PDB file of C-alpha atoms and ligand atoms in Angstrom:
ATOM      1  CA  UNK A   1     -82.678  23.231  28.510  1.00  0.00           C
ATOM      2  CA  UNK A   2     -82.224  20.498  31.107  1.00  0.00           C
ATOM      3  CA  UNK A   3     -79.750  17.644  31.146  1.00  0.00           C
ATOM      4  CA  UNK A   4     -78.938  14.692  33.380  1.00  0.00           C
ATOM      5  CA  UNK A   5     -76.070  12.317  34.006  1.00  0.00           C
ATOM      6  CA  UNK A   6     -78.065   9.589  35.678  1.00  0.00           C
ATOM      7  CA  UNK A   7     -78.743   8.529  39.215  1.00  0.00           C
ATOM      8  CA  UNK A   8     -76.351   7.197  41.775  1.00  0.00           C
ATOM      9  CA  UNK A   9     -75.351   6.872  45.348  1.00  0.00           C
ATOM     10  CA  UNK A  10     -72.590   9.282  46.247  1.00  0.00           C
ATOM     11  CA  UNK A  11     -71.854   8.015  49.731  1.00  0.00           C
ATOM     12  CA  UNK A  12     -68.141   8.206  50.434  1.00  0.00           C
ATOM     13  CA  UNK A  13     -67.251  10.081  47.271  1.00  0.00           C
ATOM     14  CA  UNK A  14     -67.835  13.846  47.664  1.00  0.00           C
ATOM     15  CA  UNK A  15     -65.275  14.591  44.949  1.00  0.00           C
ATOM     16  CA  UNK A  16     -67.422  12.785  42.382  1.00  0.00           C
ATOM     17  CA  UNK A  17     -70.303  15.179  43.076  1.00  0.00           C
ATOM     18  CA  UNK A  18     -68.056  18.141  42.319  1.00  0.00           C
ATOM     19  CA  UNK A  19     -66.677  16.564  39.158  1.00  0.00           C
ATOM     20  CA  UNK A  20     -70.155  15.720  37.861  1.00  0.00           C
ATOM     21  CA  UNK A  21     -71.453  19.187  38.790  1.00  0.00           C
ATOM     22  CA  UNK A  22     -68.594  20.862  36.903  1.00  0.00           C
ATOM     23  CA  UNK A  23     -68.939  18.586  33.894  1.00  0.00           C
ATOM     24  CA  UNK A  24     -72.704  19.011  33.548  1.00  0.00           C
ATOM     25  CA  UNK A  25     -72.349  22.784  33.939  1.00  0.00           C
ATOM     26  CA  UNK A  26     -69.664  22.884  31.248  1.00  0.00           C
ATOM     27  CA  UNK A  27     -71.660  20.775  28.785  1.00  0.00           C
ATOM     28  CA  UNK A  28     -74.817  22.792  29.363  1.00  0.00           C
ATOM     29  CA  UNK A  29     -72.959  26.088  28.925  1.00  0.00           C
ATOM     30  CA  UNK A  30     -71.442  24.793  25.687  1.00  0.00           C
ATOM     31  CA  UNK A  31     -74.758  23.490  24.321  1.00  0.00           C
ATOM     32  CA  UNK A  32     -77.014  26.385  25.279  1.00  0.00           C
ATOM     33  CA  UNK A  33     -75.644  28.781  22.606  1.00  0.00           C
ATOM     34  CA  UNK A  34     -76.327  26.054  20.032  1.00  0.00           C
ATOM     35  CA  UNK A  35     -79.923  25.982  21.231  1.00  0.00           C
ATOM     36  CA  UNK A  36     -80.135  29.771  20.778  1.00  0.00           C
ATOM     37  CA  UNK A  37     -78.350  29.904  17.400  1.00  0.00           C
ATOM     38  CA  UNK A  38     -79.824  26.727  15.865  1.00  0.00           C
ATOM     39  CA  UNK A  39     -82.589  24.597  17.352  1.00  0.00           C
ATOM     40  CA  UNK A  40     -83.509  22.097  20.053  1.00  0.00           C
ATOM     41  CA  UNK A  41     -82.645  19.110  17.851  1.00  0.00           C
ATOM     42  CA  UNK A  42     -79.094  20.292  17.117  1.00  0.00           C
ATOM     43  CA  UNK A  43     -78.462  21.267  20.747  1.00  0.00           C
ATOM     44  CA  UNK A  44     -79.856  18.001  22.154  1.00  0.00           C
ATOM     45  CA  UNK A  45     -77.760  15.855  19.813  1.00  0.00           C
ATOM     46  CA  UNK A  46     -74.650  17.948  20.499  1.00  0.00           C
ATOM     47  CA  UNK A  47     -75.033  17.815  24.273  1.00  0.00           C
ATOM     48  CA  UNK A  48     -75.803  14.083  24.282  1.00  0.00           C
ATOM     49  CA  UNK A  49     -72.654  13.511  22.244  1.00  0.00           C
ATOM     50  CA  UNK A  50     -70.604  15.426  24.846  1.00  0.00           C
ATOM     51  CA  UNK A  51     -72.103  13.314  27.624  1.00  0.00           C
ATOM     52  CA  UNK A  52     -71.473  10.101  25.672  1.00  0.00           C
ATOM     53  CA  UNK A  53     -67.824  11.072  25.150  1.00  0.00           C
ATOM     54  CA  UNK A  54     -67.240  11.621  28.872  1.00  0.00           C
ATOM     55  CA  UNK A  55     -66.129   8.326  30.481  1.00  0.00           C
ATOM     56  CA  UNK A  56     -67.657   9.364  33.815  1.00  0.00           C
ATOM     57  CA  UNK A  57     -71.126   8.608  32.492  1.00  0.00           C
ATOM     58  CA  UNK A  58     -72.682   5.325  31.478  1.00  0.00           C
ATOM     59  CA  UNK A  59     -73.295   6.066  27.791  1.00  0.00           C
ATOM     60  CA  UNK A  60     -70.999   5.870  24.768  1.00  0.00           C
ATOM     61  CA  UNK A  61     -67.418   5.838  26.121  1.00  0.00           C
ATOM     62  CA  UNK A  62     -67.632   4.418  29.647  1.00  0.00           C
ATOM     63  CA  UNK A  63     -70.721   2.291  29.029  1.00  0.00           C
ATOM     64  CA  UNK A  64     -71.129  -0.628  31.379  1.00  0.00           C
ATOM     65  CA  UNK A  65     -70.506  -4.205  30.318  1.00  0.00           C
ATOM     66  CA  UNK A  66     -73.255  -6.790  30.130  1.00  0.00           C
ATOM     67  CA  UNK A  67     -72.819 -10.213  31.778  1.00  0.00           C
ATOM     68  CA  UNK A  68     -71.006 -11.667  28.760  1.00  0.00           C
ATOM     69  CA  UNK A  69     -68.398  -8.852  28.833  1.00  0.00           C
ATOM     70  CA  UNK A  70     -69.826  -7.016  25.837  1.00  0.00           C
ATOM     71  CA  UNK A  71     -70.987  -3.391  25.796  1.00  0.00           C
ATOM     72  CA  UNK A  72     -74.383  -2.879  24.156  1.00  0.00           C
ATOM     73  CA  UNK A  73     -75.625   0.689  24.018  1.00  0.00           C
ATOM     74  CA  UNK A  74     -79.033   2.226  23.379  1.00  0.00           C
ATOM     75  CA  UNK A  75     -80.115   5.762  22.517  1.00  0.00           C
ATOM     76  CA  UNK A  76     -83.224   7.570  21.358  1.00  0.00           C
ATOM     77  CA  UNK A  77     -84.345  10.935  20.092  1.00  0.00           C
ATOM     78  CA  UNK A  78     -87.798  12.422  19.898  1.00  0.00           C
ATOM     79  CA  UNK A  79     -88.797  15.500  17.975  1.00  0.00           C
ATOM     80  CA  UNK A  80     -91.909  16.932  19.617  1.00  0.00           C
ATOM     81  CA  UNK A  81     -93.071  19.021  16.652  1.00  0.00           C
ATOM     82  CA  UNK A  82     -92.757  16.204  14.131  1.00  0.00           C
ATOM     83  CA  UNK A  83     -94.039  13.678  16.649  1.00  0.00           C
ATOM     84  CA  UNK A  84     -91.184  11.464  15.544  1.00  0.00           C
ATOM     85  CA  UNK A  85     -89.278   8.928  17.673  1.00  0.00           C
ATOM     86  CA  UNK A  86     -86.139   7.125  16.527  1.00  0.00           C
ATOM     87  CA  UNK A  87     -83.886   4.769  18.452  1.00  0.00           C
ATOM     88  CA  UNK A  88     -81.064   2.292  18.350  1.00  0.00           C
ATOM     89  CA  UNK A  89     -81.089  -0.645  20.757  1.00  0.00           C
ATOM     90  CA  UNK A  90     -78.078  -2.675  21.925  1.00  0.00           C
ATOM     91  CA  UNK A  91     -75.629  -1.383  19.348  1.00  0.00           C
ATOM     92  CA  UNK A  92     -71.934  -2.303  19.713  1.00  0.00           C
ATOM     93  CA  UNK A  93     -68.656  -0.584  18.926  1.00  0.00           C
ATOM     94  CA  UNK A  94     -69.744   2.896  17.960  1.00  0.00           C
ATOM     95  CA  UNK A  95     -68.611   6.063  19.685  1.00  0.00           C
ATOM     96  CA  UNK A  96     -71.926   7.938  19.711  1.00  0.00           C
ATOM     97  CA  UNK A  97     -75.144   5.903  19.741  1.00  0.00           C
ATOM     98  CA  UNK A  98     -77.147   9.164  19.590  1.00  0.00           C
ATOM     99  CA  UNK A  99     -75.721   9.753  16.092  1.00  0.00           C
ATOM    100  CA  UNK A 100     -77.208   6.449  14.983  1.00  0.00           C
ATOM    101  CA  UNK A 101     -80.589   7.442  16.461  1.00  0.00           C
ATOM    102  CA  UNK A 102     -80.297  10.686  14.511  1.00  0.00           C
ATOM    103  CA  UNK A 103     -79.511   8.896  11.252  1.00  0.00           C
ATOM    104  CA  UNK A 104     -82.473   6.593  11.858  1.00  0.00           C
ATOM    105  CA  UNK A 105     -84.791   9.589  12.232  1.00  0.00           C
ATOM    106  CA  UNK A 106     -84.504  10.017   8.435  1.00  0.00           C
ATOM    107  CA  UNK A 107     -85.433   6.395   7.683  1.00  0.00           C
ATOM    108  CA  UNK A 108     -88.816   4.785   7.151  1.00  0.00           C
ATOM    109  CA  UNK A 109     -88.017   2.223   9.865  1.00  0.00           C
ATOM    110  CA  UNK A 110     -86.708   4.286  12.763  1.00  0.00           C
ATOM    111  CA  UNK A 111     -85.946   1.790  15.537  1.00  0.00           C
ATOM    112  CA  UNK A 112     -83.424  -1.003  15.027  1.00  0.00           C
ATOM    113  CA  UNK A 113     -81.572  -3.357  17.339  1.00  0.00           C
ATOM    114  CA  UNK A 114     -78.644  -5.717  17.756  1.00  0.00           C
ATOM    115  CA  UNK A 115     -76.563  -7.081  14.872  1.00  0.00           C
ATOM    116  CA  UNK A 116     -78.669  -5.263  12.288  1.00  0.00           C
ATOM    117  CA  UNK A 117     -78.024  -1.990  14.113  1.00  0.00           C
ATOM    118  CA  UNK A 118     -74.291  -2.719  13.993  1.00  0.00           C
ATOM    119  CA  UNK A 119     -74.557  -3.421  10.259  1.00  0.00           C
ATOM    120  CA  UNK A 120     -76.581  -0.254   9.713  1.00  0.00           C
ATOM    121  CA  UNK A 121     -73.890   1.841  11.422  1.00  0.00           C
ATOM    122  CA  UNK A 122     -71.126   0.314   9.280  1.00  0.00           C
ATOM    123  CA  UNK A 123     -73.162   0.837   6.100  1.00  0.00           C
ATOM    124  CA  UNK A 124     -73.555   4.479   7.064  1.00  0.00           C
ATOM    125  CA  UNK A 125     -69.781   4.786   7.390  1.00  0.00           C
ATOM    126  CA  UNK A 126     -69.683   5.014  11.187  1.00  0.00           C
ATOM    127  CA  UNK A 127     -66.211   3.983  12.353  1.00  0.00           C
ATOM    128  CA  UNK A 128     -65.496   1.060  14.692  1.00  0.00           C
ATOM    129  CA  UNK A 129     -64.946   2.290  18.267  1.00  0.00           C
ATOM    130  CA  UNK A 130     -64.263   0.432  21.504  1.00  0.00           C
ATOM    131  CA  UNK A 131     -66.189   2.207  24.310  1.00  0.00           C
ATOM    132  CA  UNK A 132     -64.789   0.057  27.154  1.00  0.00           C
ATOM    133  CA  UNK A 133     -62.715   2.001  29.690  1.00  0.00           C
ATOM    134  CA  UNK A 134     -60.328   0.438  32.275  1.00  0.00           C
ATOM    135  CA  UNK A 135     -62.703   1.552  35.051  1.00  0.00           C
ATOM    136  CA  UNK A 136     -65.672  -0.266  33.494  1.00  0.00           C
ATOM    137  CA  UNK A 137     -63.515  -3.346  32.867  1.00  0.00           C
ATOM    138  CA  UNK A 138     -62.580  -3.339  36.577  1.00  0.00           C
ATOM    139  CA  UNK A 139     -66.214  -2.934  37.654  1.00  0.00           C
ATOM    140  CA  UNK A 140     -67.166  -5.830  35.390  1.00  0.00           C
ATOM    141  CA  UNK A 141     -64.449  -8.057  36.829  1.00  0.00           C
ATOM    142  CA  UNK A 142     -65.701  -7.197  40.333  1.00  0.00           C
ATOM    143  CA  UNK A 143     -69.267  -7.934  39.149  1.00  0.00           C
ATOM    144  CA  UNK A 144     -70.134  -4.422  40.293  1.00  0.00           C
ATOM    145  CA  UNK A 145     -72.608  -2.150  38.538  1.00  0.00           C
ATOM    146  CA  UNK A 146     -70.600   0.983  39.486  1.00  0.00           C
ATOM    147  CA  UNK A 147     -72.018   4.416  40.254  1.00  0.00           C
ATOM    148  CA  UNK A 148     -72.494   6.024  36.886  1.00  0.00           C
ATOM    149  CA  UNK A 149     -75.732   6.514  35.034  1.00  0.00           C
ATOM    150  CA  UNK A 150     -77.629   7.099  31.834  1.00  0.00           C
ATOM    151  CA  UNK A 151     -77.535  10.543  30.213  1.00  0.00           C
ATOM    152  CA  UNK A 152     -80.346  12.678  28.827  1.00  0.00           C
ATOM    153  CA  UNK A 153     -81.212  16.083  27.423  1.00  0.00           C
ATOM    154  CA  UNK A 154     -84.506  17.921  26.973  1.00  0.00           C
ATOM    155  CA  UNK A 155     -84.495  21.235  25.125  1.00  0.00           C
ATOM    156  CA  UNK A 156     -87.064  23.853  24.070  1.00  0.00           C
ATOM    157  CA  UNK A 157     -86.059  26.223  21.268  1.00  0.00           C
ATOM    158  CA  UNK A 158     -87.302  29.697  20.346  1.00  0.00           C
ATOM    159  CA  UNK A 159     -89.583  28.239  17.663  1.00  0.00           C
ATOM    160  CA  UNK A 160     -91.342  26.315  20.429  1.00  0.00           C
ATOM    161  CA  UNK A 161     -90.048  22.880  19.515  1.00  0.00           C
ATOM    162  CA  UNK A 162     -89.219  20.381  22.255  1.00  0.00           C
ATOM    163  CA  UNK A 163     -86.679  17.591  21.719  1.00  0.00           C
ATOM    164  CA  UNK A 164     -85.788  14.773  24.128  1.00  0.00           C
ATOM    165  CA  UNK A 165     -82.645  12.639  23.861  1.00  0.00           C
ATOM    166  CA  UNK A 166     -81.478   9.762  26.066  1.00  0.00           C
ATOM    167  CA  UNK A 167     -78.450   7.450  25.840  1.00  0.00           C
ATOM    168  CA  UNK A 168     -77.319   4.535  28.023  1.00  0.00           C
ATOM    169  CA  UNK A 169     -74.928   1.649  28.473  1.00  0.00           C
ATOM    170  CA  UNK A 170     -77.607  -0.181  30.475  1.00  0.00           C
ATOM    171  CA  UNK A 171     -77.484  -1.477  34.062  1.00  0.00           C
ATOM    172  CA  UNK A 172     -74.124  -3.253  34.093  1.00  0.00           C
ATOM    173  CA  UNK A 173     -73.692  -7.020  34.432  1.00  0.00           C
ATOM    174  CA  UNK A 174     -77.182  -7.604  33.055  1.00  0.00           C
ATOM    175  CA  UNK A 175     -78.530 -10.425  30.927  1.00  0.00           C
ATOM    176  CA  UNK A 176     -76.909 -10.069  27.493  1.00  0.00           C
ATOM    177  CA  UNK A 177     -79.341  -8.409  25.112  1.00  0.00           C
ATOM    178  CA  UNK A 178     -81.510  -6.901  27.854  1.00  0.00           C
ATOM    179  CA  UNK A 179     -83.348  -3.858  26.511  1.00  0.00           C
ATOM    180  CA  UNK A 180     -83.244  -0.664  28.568  1.00  0.00           C
ATOM    181  CA  UNK A 181     -86.005   1.937  28.864  1.00  0.00           C
ATOM    182  CA  UNK A 182     -83.807   4.600  27.277  1.00  0.00           C
ATOM    183  CA  UNK A 183     -84.614   3.662  23.716  1.00  0.00           C
ATOM    184  CA  UNK A 184     -88.345   3.341  24.364  1.00  0.00           C
ATOM    185  CA  UNK A 185     -91.130   5.903  24.774  1.00  0.00           C
ATOM    186  CA  UNK A 186     -91.241   4.995  28.474  1.00  0.00           C
ATOM    187  CA  UNK A 187     -87.783   6.513  28.945  1.00  0.00           C
ATOM    188  CA  UNK A 188     -87.734   9.292  26.373  1.00  0.00           C
ATOM    189  CA  UNK A 189     -90.686  11.174  24.892  1.00  0.00           C
ATOM    190  CA  UNK A 190     -91.702  14.608  23.617  1.00  0.00           C
ATOM    191  CA  UNK A 191     -94.659  16.335  21.985  1.00  0.00           C
ATOM    192  CA  UNK A 192     -95.386  20.009  21.250  1.00  0.00           C
ATOM    193  CA  UNK A 193     -96.444  20.392  24.896  1.00  0.00           C
ATOM    194  CA  UNK A 194     -93.715  18.645  26.913  1.00  0.00           C
ATOM    195  CA  UNK A 195     -90.632  16.439  26.809  1.00  0.00           C
ATOM    196  CA  UNK A 196     -88.967  14.115  29.277  1.00  0.00           C
ATOM    197  CA  UNK A 197     -85.872  11.928  29.728  1.00  0.00           C
ATOM    198  CA  UNK A 198     -85.657   9.222  32.391  1.00  0.00           C
ATOM    199  CA  UNK A 199     -82.895   7.454  34.271  1.00  0.00           C
ATOM    200  CA  UNK A 200     -82.955   4.707  36.869  1.00  0.00           C
ATOM    201  CA  UNK A 201     -83.945   1.067  36.667  1.00  0.00           C
ATOM    202  CA  UNK A 202     -85.234   0.469  33.158  1.00  0.00           C
ATOM    203  CA  UNK A 203     -87.693  -2.235  34.155  1.00  0.00           C
ATOM    204  CA  UNK A 204     -89.332   0.148  36.647  1.00  0.00           C
ATOM    205  CA  UNK A 205     -89.526   2.951  34.097  1.00  0.00           C
ATOM    206  CA  UNK A 206     -91.036   0.668  31.455  1.00  0.00           C
ATOM    207  CA  UNK A 207     -93.527  -0.832  33.936  1.00  0.00           C
ATOM    208  CA  UNK A 208     -94.880   2.666  34.549  1.00  0.00           C
ATOM    209  CA  UNK A 209     -94.506   4.028  30.999  1.00  0.00           C
ATOM    210  CA  UNK A 210     -93.115   7.122  32.714  1.00  0.00           C
ATOM    211  CA  UNK A 211     -92.181   9.506  29.884  1.00  0.00           C
ATOM    212  CA  UNK A 212     -95.147   8.915  27.605  1.00  0.00           C
ATOM    213  CA  UNK A 213     -97.560   9.039  30.540  1.00  0.00           C
ATOM    214  CA  UNK A 214     -96.261  12.314  31.956  1.00  0.00           C
ATOM    215  CA  UNK A 215     -96.262  13.965  28.541  1.00  0.00           C
ATOM    216  CA  UNK A 216     -99.781  12.670  27.745  1.00  0.00           C
ATOM    217  CA  UNK A 217    -101.129  14.120  30.969  1.00  0.00           C
ATOM    218  CA  UNK A 218     -99.599  17.515  30.135  1.00  0.00           C
ATOM    219  CA  UNK A 219    -101.226  17.197  26.693  1.00  0.00           C
ATOM    220  CA  UNK A 220    -104.531  16.693  28.512  1.00  0.00           C
ATOM    221  CA  UNK A 221    -104.097  19.930  30.441  1.00  0.00           C
ATOM    222  CA  UNK A 222    -102.487  18.891  33.711  1.00  0.00           C
ATOM    223  CA  UNK A 223     -99.608  21.198  34.775  1.00  0.00           C
ATOM    224  CA  UNK A 224     -96.159  19.613  34.444  1.00  0.00           C
ATOM    225  CA  UNK A 225     -95.306  19.951  38.141  1.00  0.00           C
ATOM    226  CA  UNK A 226     -98.498  18.172  39.218  1.00  0.00           C
ATOM    227  CA  UNK A 227     -98.004  15.444  36.643  1.00  0.00           C
ATOM    228  CA  UNK A 228     -94.444  14.766  37.769  1.00  0.00           C
ATOM    229  CA  UNK A 229     -95.504  14.758  41.420  1.00  0.00           C
ATOM    230  CA  UNK A 230     -98.270  12.264  40.633  1.00  0.00           C
ATOM    231  CA  UNK A 231     -96.040   9.790  38.770  1.00  0.00           C
ATOM    232  CA  UNK A 232     -93.332   9.968  41.452  1.00  0.00           C
ATOM    233  CA  UNK A 233     -95.877   9.235  44.170  1.00  0.00           C
ATOM    234  CA  UNK A 234     -97.026   6.197  42.242  1.00  0.00           C
ATOM    235  CA  UNK A 235     -93.419   5.080  41.613  1.00  0.00           C
ATOM    236  CA  UNK A 236     -92.620   5.426  45.326  1.00  0.00           C
ATOM    237  CA  UNK A 237     -95.593   3.204  46.190  1.00  0.00           C
ATOM    238  CA  UNK A 238     -94.074   0.457  44.042  1.00  0.00           C
ATOM    239  CA  UNK A 239     -90.591   1.252  45.485  1.00  0.00           C
ATOM    240  CA  UNK A 240     -89.456   1.931  41.934  1.00  0.00           C
ATOM    241  CA  UNK A 241     -86.093   3.622  41.485  1.00  0.00           C
ATOM    242  CA  UNK A 242     -86.045   6.322  38.878  1.00  0.00           C
ATOM    243  CA  UNK A 243     -85.274   9.929  38.101  1.00  0.00           C
ATOM    244  CA  UNK A 244     -86.452  12.265  35.378  1.00  0.00           C
ATOM    245  CA  UNK A 245     -85.916  15.676  33.834  1.00  0.00           C
ATOM    246  CA  UNK A 246     -88.803  17.341  32.034  1.00  0.00           C
ATOM    247  CA  UNK A 247     -89.850  20.629  30.502  1.00  0.00           C
ATOM    248  CA  UNK A 248     -93.013  22.019  28.976  1.00  0.00           C
ATOM    249  CA  UNK A 249     -93.815  24.450  26.139  1.00  0.00           C
ATOM    250  CA  UNK A 250     -93.897  27.375  28.606  1.00  0.00           C
ATOM    251  CA  UNK A 251     -90.312  26.672  29.636  1.00  0.00           C
ATOM    252  CA  UNK A 252     -91.193  25.196  33.026  1.00  0.00           C
ATOM    253  CA  UNK A 253     -88.562  22.681  34.091  1.00  0.00           C
ATOM    254  CA  UNK A 254     -89.232  19.833  36.508  1.00  0.00           C
ATOM    255  CA  UNK A 255     -86.762  17.444  38.083  1.00  0.00           C
ATOM    256  CA  UNK A 256     -88.018  14.365  39.897  1.00  0.00           C
ATOM    257  CA  UNK A 257     -86.578  11.313  41.596  1.00  0.00           C
ATOM    258  CA  UNK A 258     -87.380   8.463  43.921  1.00  0.00           C
ATOM    259  CA  UNK A 259     -83.698   7.770  44.629  1.00  0.00           C
ATOM    260  CA  UNK A 260     -80.943   9.468  46.655  1.00  0.00           C
ATOM    261  CA  UNK A 261     -79.351  11.525  43.946  1.00  0.00           C
ATOM    262  CA  UNK A 262     -80.083  12.622  40.400  1.00  0.00           C
ATOM    263  CA  UNK A 263     -77.261  14.406  38.615  1.00  0.00           C
ATOM    264  CA  UNK A 264     -78.889  17.209  36.658  1.00  0.00           C
ATOM    265  CA  UNK A 265     -78.231  20.708  35.372  1.00  0.00           C
ATOM    266  CA  UNK A 266     -80.783  23.149  33.992  1.00  0.00           C
ATOM    267  CA  UNK A 267     -80.580  26.420  32.113  1.00  0.00           C
ATOM    268  CA  UNK A 268     -83.707  28.570  32.351  1.00  0.00           C
ATOM    269  CA  UNK A 269     -82.309  31.236  29.957  1.00  0.00           C
ATOM    270  CA  UNK A 270     -80.989  33.286  32.879  1.00  0.00           C
ATOM    271  CA  UNK A 271     -79.067  30.973  35.137  1.00  0.00           C
ATOM    272  CA  UNK A 272     -77.688  27.482  35.440  1.00  0.00           C
ATOM    273  CA  UNK A 273     -78.697  25.353  38.405  1.00  0.00           C
ATOM    274  CA  UNK A 274     -77.311  21.904  39.121  1.00  0.00           C
ATOM    275  CA  UNK A 275     -78.035  19.190  41.679  1.00  0.00           C
ATOM    276  CA  UNK A 276     -75.059  20.564  43.596  1.00  0.00           C
ATOM    277  CA  UNK A 277     -75.453  24.322  43.593  1.00  0.00           C
ATOM    278  CA  UNK A 278     -77.106  27.283  41.947  1.00  0.00           C
ATOM    279  CA  UNK A 279     -75.011  29.751  39.972  1.00  0.00           C
ATOM    280  CA  UNK A 280     -75.975  32.625  37.739  1.00  0.00           C
ATOM    281  CA  UNK A 281     -74.280  33.346  34.432  1.00  0.00           C
ATOM    282  CA  UNK A 282     -74.788  36.217  32.005  1.00  0.00           C
TER     283      UNK A 282
HETATM  284  N1  LIG B   1     -82.219   3.376  32.627  1.00  0.00           N
HETATM  285  C1  LIG B   1     -81.169   2.631  32.062  1.00  0.00           C
HETATM  286  C2  LIG B   1     -81.373   1.198  32.107  1.00  0.00           C
HETATM  287  O1  LIG B   1     -82.077   0.652  32.918  1.00  0.00           O
HETATM  288  O2  LIG B   1     -80.785   0.519  31.307  1.00  0.00           O
END
């Protein structure tokens, strides 16, 4: 199982690295037993919910505000075995966008956006929730995009199923209604062979179709590490800013980035490693 809390520059804030390291480790350690006892779907949704509830990340509580002062969140889920993608785009006033993506996975029409997504959530009995934190309000007033990022989870269960989940509050101070990569197959994708969640500048990720391209190349027989290396080389040529976490059906985990820092944590069934340090747990 591999998770991320987005990309960011950490210059001048060493304490933030430690906080993010501890938080990602905690969430991964809490979610991993769910992966073992249940399945990749349950663990991915659970872990994404934890990340969304933590105001340090830009998803759910603590999502960034768009230019008009409104938070619009997006999330997606992909079940590799069922080859099924569901997503909610620019939803407002819910606590956990990933829950809406999960509900949509049972519908005939599995991707919805905007006002209709808000209506769908209310019809499903999801309670009104204000995700704006004082910190994000301050960043908005300073017209700053802040340092926090999108969250994502990719998990492989013992039955061999791979699930990818991604959730975001967007870029911060962007054009109202802008659509991020996170609720598209460019930012979040999985098949029986591999799964991937992206973070970084959505326009760059969509331009390259990152997630679906990497996974397709693994489907065609290219090893995951080579595929990730290839896409990052291409992204660097365009000066695109992105990060990704990926895993394949053999349990190989790959982390990639073209930016300074990607906050990630991975559990390879023996030990947990984060962007900050490597520690072993029983
Ligand atoms: N990757 C998140 C966004 O661009 O909105």
